[in-house]
mmCIF file of C-alpha atoms in Angstrom:
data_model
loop_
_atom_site.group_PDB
_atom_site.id
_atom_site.type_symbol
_atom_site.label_atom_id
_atom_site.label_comp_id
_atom_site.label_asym_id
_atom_site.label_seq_id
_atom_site.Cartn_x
_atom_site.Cartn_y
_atom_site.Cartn_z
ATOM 1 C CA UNK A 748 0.000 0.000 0.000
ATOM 2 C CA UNK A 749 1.419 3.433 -0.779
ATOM 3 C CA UNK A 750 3.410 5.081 1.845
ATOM 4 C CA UNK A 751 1.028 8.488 1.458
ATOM 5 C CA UNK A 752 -1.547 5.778 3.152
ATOM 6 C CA UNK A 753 -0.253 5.694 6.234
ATOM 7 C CA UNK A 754 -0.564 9.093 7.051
ATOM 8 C CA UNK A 755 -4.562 9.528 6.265
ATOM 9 C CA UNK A 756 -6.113 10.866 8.935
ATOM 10 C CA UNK A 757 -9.345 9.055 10.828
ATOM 11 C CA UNK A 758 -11.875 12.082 9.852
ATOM 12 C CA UNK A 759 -10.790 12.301 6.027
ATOM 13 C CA UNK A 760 -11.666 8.535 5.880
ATOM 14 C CA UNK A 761 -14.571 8.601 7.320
ATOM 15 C CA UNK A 762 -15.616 11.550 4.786
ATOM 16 C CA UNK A 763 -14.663 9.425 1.953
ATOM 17 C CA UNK A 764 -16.617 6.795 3.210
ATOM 18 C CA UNK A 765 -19.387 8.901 3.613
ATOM 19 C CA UNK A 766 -19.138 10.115 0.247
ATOM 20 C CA UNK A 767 -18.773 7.031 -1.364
ATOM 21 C CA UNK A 768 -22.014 5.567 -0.099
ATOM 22 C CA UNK A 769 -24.175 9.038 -0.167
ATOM 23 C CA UNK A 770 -23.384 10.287 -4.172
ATOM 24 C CA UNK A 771 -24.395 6.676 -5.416
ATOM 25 C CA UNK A 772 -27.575 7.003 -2.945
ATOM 26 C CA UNK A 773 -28.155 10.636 -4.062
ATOM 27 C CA UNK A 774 -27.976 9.532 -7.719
ATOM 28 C CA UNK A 775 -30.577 6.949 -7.069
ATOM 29 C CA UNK A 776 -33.090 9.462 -5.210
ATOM 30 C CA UNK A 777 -32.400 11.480 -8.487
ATOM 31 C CA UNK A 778 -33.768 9.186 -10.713
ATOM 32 C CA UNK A 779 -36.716 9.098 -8.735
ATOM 33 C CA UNK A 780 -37.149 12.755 -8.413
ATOM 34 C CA UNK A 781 -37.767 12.677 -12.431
ATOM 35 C CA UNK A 782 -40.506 10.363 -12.362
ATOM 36 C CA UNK A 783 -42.366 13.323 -11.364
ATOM 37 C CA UNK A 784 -41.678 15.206 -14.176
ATOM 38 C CA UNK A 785 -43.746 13.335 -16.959
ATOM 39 C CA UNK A 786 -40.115 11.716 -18.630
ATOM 40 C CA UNK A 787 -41.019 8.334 -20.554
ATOM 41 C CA UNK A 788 -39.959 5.290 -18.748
ATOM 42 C CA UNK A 789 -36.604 4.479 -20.919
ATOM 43 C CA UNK A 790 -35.533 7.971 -21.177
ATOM 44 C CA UNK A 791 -36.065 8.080 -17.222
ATOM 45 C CA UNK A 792 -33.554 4.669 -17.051
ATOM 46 C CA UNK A 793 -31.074 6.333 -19.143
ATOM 47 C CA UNK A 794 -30.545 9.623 -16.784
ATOM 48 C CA UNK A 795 -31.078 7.017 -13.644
ATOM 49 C CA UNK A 796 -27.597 5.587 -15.476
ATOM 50 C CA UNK A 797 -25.908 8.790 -16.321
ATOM 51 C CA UNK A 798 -26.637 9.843 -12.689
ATOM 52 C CA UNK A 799 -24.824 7.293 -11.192
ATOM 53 C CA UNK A 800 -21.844 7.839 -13.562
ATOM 54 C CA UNK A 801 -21.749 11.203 -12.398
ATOM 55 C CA UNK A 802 -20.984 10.350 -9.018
ATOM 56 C CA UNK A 803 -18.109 8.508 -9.984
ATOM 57 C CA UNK A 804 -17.110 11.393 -11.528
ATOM 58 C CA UNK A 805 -17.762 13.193 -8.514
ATOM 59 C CA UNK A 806 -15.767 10.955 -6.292
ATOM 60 C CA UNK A 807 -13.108 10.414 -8.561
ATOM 61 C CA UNK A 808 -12.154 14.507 -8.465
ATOM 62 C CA UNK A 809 -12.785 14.120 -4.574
ATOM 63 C CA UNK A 810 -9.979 11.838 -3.990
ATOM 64 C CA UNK A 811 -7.738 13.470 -6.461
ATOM 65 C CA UNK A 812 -8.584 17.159 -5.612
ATOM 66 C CA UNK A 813 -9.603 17.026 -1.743
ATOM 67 C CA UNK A 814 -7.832 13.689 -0.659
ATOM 68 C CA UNK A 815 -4.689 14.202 -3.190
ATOM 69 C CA UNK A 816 -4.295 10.367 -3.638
ATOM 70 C CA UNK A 817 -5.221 8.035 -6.042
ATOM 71 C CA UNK A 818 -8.943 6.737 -6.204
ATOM 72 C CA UNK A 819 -7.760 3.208 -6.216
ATOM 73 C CA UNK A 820 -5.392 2.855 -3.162
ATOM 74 C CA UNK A 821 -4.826 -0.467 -3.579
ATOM 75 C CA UNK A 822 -1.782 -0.599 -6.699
ATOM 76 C CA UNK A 823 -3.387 -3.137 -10.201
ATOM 77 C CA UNK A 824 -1.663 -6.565 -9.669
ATOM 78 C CA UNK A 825 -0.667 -7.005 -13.246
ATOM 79 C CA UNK A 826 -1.530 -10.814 -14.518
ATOM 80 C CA UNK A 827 -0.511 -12.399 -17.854
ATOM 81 C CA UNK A 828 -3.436 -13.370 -19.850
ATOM 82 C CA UNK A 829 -3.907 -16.651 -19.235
ATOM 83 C CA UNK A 830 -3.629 -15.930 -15.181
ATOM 84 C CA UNK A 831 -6.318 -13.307 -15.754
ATOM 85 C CA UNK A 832 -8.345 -15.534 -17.424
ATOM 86 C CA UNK A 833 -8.436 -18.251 -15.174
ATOM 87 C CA UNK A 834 -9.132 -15.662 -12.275
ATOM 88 C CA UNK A 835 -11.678 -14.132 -13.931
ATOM 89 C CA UNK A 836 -12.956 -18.193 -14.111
ATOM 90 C CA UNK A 837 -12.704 -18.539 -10.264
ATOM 91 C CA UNK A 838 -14.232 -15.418 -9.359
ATOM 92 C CA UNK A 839 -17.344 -15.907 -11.599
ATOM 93 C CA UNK A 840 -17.404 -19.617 -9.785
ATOM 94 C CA UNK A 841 -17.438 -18.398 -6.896
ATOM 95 C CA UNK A 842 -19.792 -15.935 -7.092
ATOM 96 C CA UNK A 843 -22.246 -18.977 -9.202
ATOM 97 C CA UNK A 844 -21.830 -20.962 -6.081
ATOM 98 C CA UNK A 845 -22.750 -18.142 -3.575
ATOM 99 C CA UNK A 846 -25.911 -17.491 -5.712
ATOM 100 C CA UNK A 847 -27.155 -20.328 -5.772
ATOM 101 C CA UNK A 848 -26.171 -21.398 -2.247
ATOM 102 C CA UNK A 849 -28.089 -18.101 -1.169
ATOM 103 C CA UNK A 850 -31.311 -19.342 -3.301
ATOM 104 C CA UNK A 851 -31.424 -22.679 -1.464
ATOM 105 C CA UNK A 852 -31.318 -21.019 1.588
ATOM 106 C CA UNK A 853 -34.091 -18.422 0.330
ATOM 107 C CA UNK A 854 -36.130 -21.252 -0.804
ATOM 108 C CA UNK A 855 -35.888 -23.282 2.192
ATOM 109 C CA UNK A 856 -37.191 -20.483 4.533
ATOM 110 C CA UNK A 857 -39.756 -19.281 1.471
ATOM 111 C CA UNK A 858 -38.433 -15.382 0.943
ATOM 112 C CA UNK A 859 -40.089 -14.851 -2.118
ATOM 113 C CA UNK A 860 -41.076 -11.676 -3.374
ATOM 114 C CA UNK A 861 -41.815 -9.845 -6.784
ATOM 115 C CA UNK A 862 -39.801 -6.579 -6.964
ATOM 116 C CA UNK A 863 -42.018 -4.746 -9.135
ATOM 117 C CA UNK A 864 -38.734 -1.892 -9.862
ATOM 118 C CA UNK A 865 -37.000 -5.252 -11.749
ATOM 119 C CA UNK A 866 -39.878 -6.397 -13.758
ATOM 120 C CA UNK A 867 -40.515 -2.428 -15.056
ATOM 121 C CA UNK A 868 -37.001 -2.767 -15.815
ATOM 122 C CA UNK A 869 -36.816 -6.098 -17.810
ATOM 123 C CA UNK A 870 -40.214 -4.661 -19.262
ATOM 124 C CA UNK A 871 -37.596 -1.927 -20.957
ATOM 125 C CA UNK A 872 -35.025 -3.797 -21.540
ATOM 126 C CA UNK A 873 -37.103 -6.151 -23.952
ATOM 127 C CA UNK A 874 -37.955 -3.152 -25.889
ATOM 128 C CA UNK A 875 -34.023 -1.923 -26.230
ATOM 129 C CA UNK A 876 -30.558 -4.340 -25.881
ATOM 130 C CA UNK A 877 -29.188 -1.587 -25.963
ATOM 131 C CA UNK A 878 -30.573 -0.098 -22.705
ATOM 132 C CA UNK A 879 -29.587 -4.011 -21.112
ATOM 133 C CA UNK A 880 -26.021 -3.718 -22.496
ATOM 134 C CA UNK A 881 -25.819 -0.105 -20.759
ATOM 135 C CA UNK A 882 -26.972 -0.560 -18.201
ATOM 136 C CA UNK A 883 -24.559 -4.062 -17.139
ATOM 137 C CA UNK A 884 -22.002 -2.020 -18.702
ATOM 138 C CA UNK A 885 -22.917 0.796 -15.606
ATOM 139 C CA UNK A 886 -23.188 -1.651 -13.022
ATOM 140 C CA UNK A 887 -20.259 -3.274 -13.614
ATOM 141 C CA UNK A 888 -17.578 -0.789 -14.049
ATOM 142 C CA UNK A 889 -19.192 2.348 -11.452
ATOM 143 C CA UNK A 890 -20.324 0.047 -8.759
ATOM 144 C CA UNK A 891 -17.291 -1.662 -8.487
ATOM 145 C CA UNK A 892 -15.086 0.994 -8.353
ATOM 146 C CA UNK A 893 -17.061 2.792 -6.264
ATOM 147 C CA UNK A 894 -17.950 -0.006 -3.471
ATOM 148 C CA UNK A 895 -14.381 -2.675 -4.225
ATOM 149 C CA UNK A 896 -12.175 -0.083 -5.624
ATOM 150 C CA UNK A 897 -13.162 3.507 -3.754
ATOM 151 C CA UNK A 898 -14.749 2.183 -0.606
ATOM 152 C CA UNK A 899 -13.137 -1.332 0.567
ATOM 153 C CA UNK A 900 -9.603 -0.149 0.758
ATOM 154 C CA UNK A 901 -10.529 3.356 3.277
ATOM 155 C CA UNK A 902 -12.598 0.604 5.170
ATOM 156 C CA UNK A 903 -9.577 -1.421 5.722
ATOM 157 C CA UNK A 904 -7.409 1.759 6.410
ATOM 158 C CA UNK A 905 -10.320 2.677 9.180
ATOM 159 C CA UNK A 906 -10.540 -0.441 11.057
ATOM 160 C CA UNK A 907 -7.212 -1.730 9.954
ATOM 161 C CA UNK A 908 -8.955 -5.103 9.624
ATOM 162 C CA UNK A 909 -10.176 -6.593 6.422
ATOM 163 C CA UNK A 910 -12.952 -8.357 7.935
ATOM 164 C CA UNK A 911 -15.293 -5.573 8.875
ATOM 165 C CA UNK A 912 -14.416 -4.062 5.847
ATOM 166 C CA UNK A 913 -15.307 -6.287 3.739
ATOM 167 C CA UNK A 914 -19.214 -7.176 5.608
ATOM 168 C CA UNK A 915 -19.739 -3.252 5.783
ATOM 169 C CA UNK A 916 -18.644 -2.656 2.242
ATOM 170 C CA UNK A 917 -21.003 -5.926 1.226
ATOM 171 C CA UNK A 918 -24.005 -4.658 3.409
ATOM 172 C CA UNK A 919 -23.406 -1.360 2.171
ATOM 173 C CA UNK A 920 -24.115 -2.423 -1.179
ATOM 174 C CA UNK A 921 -26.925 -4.559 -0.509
ATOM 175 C CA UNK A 922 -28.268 -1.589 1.214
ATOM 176 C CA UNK A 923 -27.525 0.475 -2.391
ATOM 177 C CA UNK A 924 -30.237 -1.973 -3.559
ATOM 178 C CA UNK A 925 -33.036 -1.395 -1.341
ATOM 179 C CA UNK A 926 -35.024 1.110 -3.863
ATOM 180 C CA UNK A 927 -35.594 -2.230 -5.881
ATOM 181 C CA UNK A 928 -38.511 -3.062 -3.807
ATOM 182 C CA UNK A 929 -37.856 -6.097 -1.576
ATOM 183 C CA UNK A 930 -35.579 -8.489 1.034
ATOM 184 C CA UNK A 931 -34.286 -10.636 -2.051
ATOM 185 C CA UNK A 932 -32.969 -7.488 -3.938
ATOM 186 C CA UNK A 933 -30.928 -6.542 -0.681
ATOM 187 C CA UNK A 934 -29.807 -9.842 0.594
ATOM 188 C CA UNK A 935 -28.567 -10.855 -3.108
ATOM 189 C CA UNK A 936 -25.896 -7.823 -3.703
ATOM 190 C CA UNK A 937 -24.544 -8.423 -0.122
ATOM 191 C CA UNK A 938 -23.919 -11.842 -1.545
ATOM 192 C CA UNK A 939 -22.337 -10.559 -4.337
ATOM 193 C CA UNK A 940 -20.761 -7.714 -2.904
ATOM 194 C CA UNK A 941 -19.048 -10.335 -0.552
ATOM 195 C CA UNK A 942 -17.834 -12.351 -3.099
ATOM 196 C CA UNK A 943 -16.228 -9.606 -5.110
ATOM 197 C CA UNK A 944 -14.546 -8.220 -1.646
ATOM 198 C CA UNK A 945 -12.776 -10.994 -0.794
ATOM 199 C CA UNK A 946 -11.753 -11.518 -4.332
ATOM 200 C CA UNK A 947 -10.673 -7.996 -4.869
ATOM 201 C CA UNK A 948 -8.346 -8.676 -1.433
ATOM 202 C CA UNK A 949 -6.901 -11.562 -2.879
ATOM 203 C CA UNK A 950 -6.112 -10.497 -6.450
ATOM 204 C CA UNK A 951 -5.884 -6.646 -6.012
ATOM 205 C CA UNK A 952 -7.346 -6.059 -10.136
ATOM 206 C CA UNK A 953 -10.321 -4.042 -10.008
ATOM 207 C CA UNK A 954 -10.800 -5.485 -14.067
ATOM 208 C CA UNK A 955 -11.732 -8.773 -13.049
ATOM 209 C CA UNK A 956 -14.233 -7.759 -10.472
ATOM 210 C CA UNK A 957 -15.219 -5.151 -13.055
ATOM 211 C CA UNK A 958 -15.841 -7.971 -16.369
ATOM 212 C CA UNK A 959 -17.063 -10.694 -13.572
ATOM 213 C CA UNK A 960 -19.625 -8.176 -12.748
ATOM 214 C CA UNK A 961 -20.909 -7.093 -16.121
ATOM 215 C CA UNK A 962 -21.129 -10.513 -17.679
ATOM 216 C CA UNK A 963 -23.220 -12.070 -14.520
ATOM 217 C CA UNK A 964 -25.547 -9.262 -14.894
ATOM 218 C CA UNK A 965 -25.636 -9.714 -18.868
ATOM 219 C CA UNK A 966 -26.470 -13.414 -18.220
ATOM 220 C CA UNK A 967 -28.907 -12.748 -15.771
ATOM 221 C CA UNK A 968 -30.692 -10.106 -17.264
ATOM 222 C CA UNK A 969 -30.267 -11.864 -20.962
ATOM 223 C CA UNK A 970 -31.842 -15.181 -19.190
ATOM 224 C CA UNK A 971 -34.705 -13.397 -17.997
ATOM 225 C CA UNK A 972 -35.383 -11.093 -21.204
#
């Protein structure tokens, strides 16, 4: 970790971490502000999408203006390609096995719920690919910078413990979630958010968390089109 690290101060990190969790959440009220304003459904989506890009943006100049130190703190483990691919393989096994694990577990104690948000949004996504591929693309490249890249590293720094970083940084994400409508759409990104922590700590690449991320939502979402 770089040596600039060691001196960030308690407060600072906890206004990062702040930061890091409200923008995303203020980019989600946002979308729902413009309901109100008579915006067709998919034209709604897309802003919803550009809104949460813009708080990347947002945090992004944050560390680099106000904290002065890179947004990723954690230096890109370079991998050849075939090492890359095959932990890009693990990762997305891992996070298969998690899934489903999670669904036994949700069928066995009968947590079923419609999330009316999700089937509004397949609704769209029927009408335009395009929409799908932007929106995985989104997903996969803002929220894991944001919540593995931005977030889980000043976690660590906080309670100088990866453990509590990576649950809060998992629940925190779940928690991103709630505006989708019910318990399933919560308790599945803390899955997935806890899969993708624990890999990010073991292979420091933000890219394979990053492509992992994009194709299981362009499966999922692709599956259920």
């Amino acid at each position: 970790m770089l040596n600039i690290l060691n001196s960030t101060k308690k407060p600072a990190l906890i206004i990062s971490i702040i930061l890091s969790v409200l923008l995303p959440v203020l980019a989600m009220y946002f979308s729902l502000l413009i309901k109100k304003l008579g915006i067709d459904n998919e034209t709604q989506f897309y802003i919803s999408r550009f809104a949460i890009w813009i708080s990347l943006l947002l945090l992004y100049l944050y560390a680099i203006k106000i904290e002065k130190q890179p947004f990723l703190l954690w230096k890109e483990t370079n991998y050849t390609f075939s090492e890359f691919a095959k932990a890009l393989f693990i990762t997305f096994v891992k996070l298969f096995l998690a899934v489903y694990i999670t669904g036994l577990l949700i069928m066995l104690f009968k947590i079923t719920a419609e999330s009316a948000v999700l089937q509004k949004a397949l609704a769209l996504f029927k009408k335009s690919y395009f929409l799908l591929f932007f929106t995985c693309v989104t997903a996969g490249i803002t929220e894991e910078l944001i919540f593995r890249g931005y977030l889980l590293p000043r976690l660590e720094l906080l309670f100088k413990n990866k453990i509590p970083a990576i649950i809060i940084s998992s629940i925190l994400f779940g928690l991103l979630h709630i505006g989708d409508g019910t318990l399933l759409n919560v308790i599945g990104p803390i899955v997935i958010g806890l899969v993708f922590a624990i890999q990010y700590e073991k292979y420091r690449n933000i890219k394979i968390l990053i492509i992992c991320h994009f194709l299981w939502d362009l499966f999922l979402l692709m599956a259920k089109t």
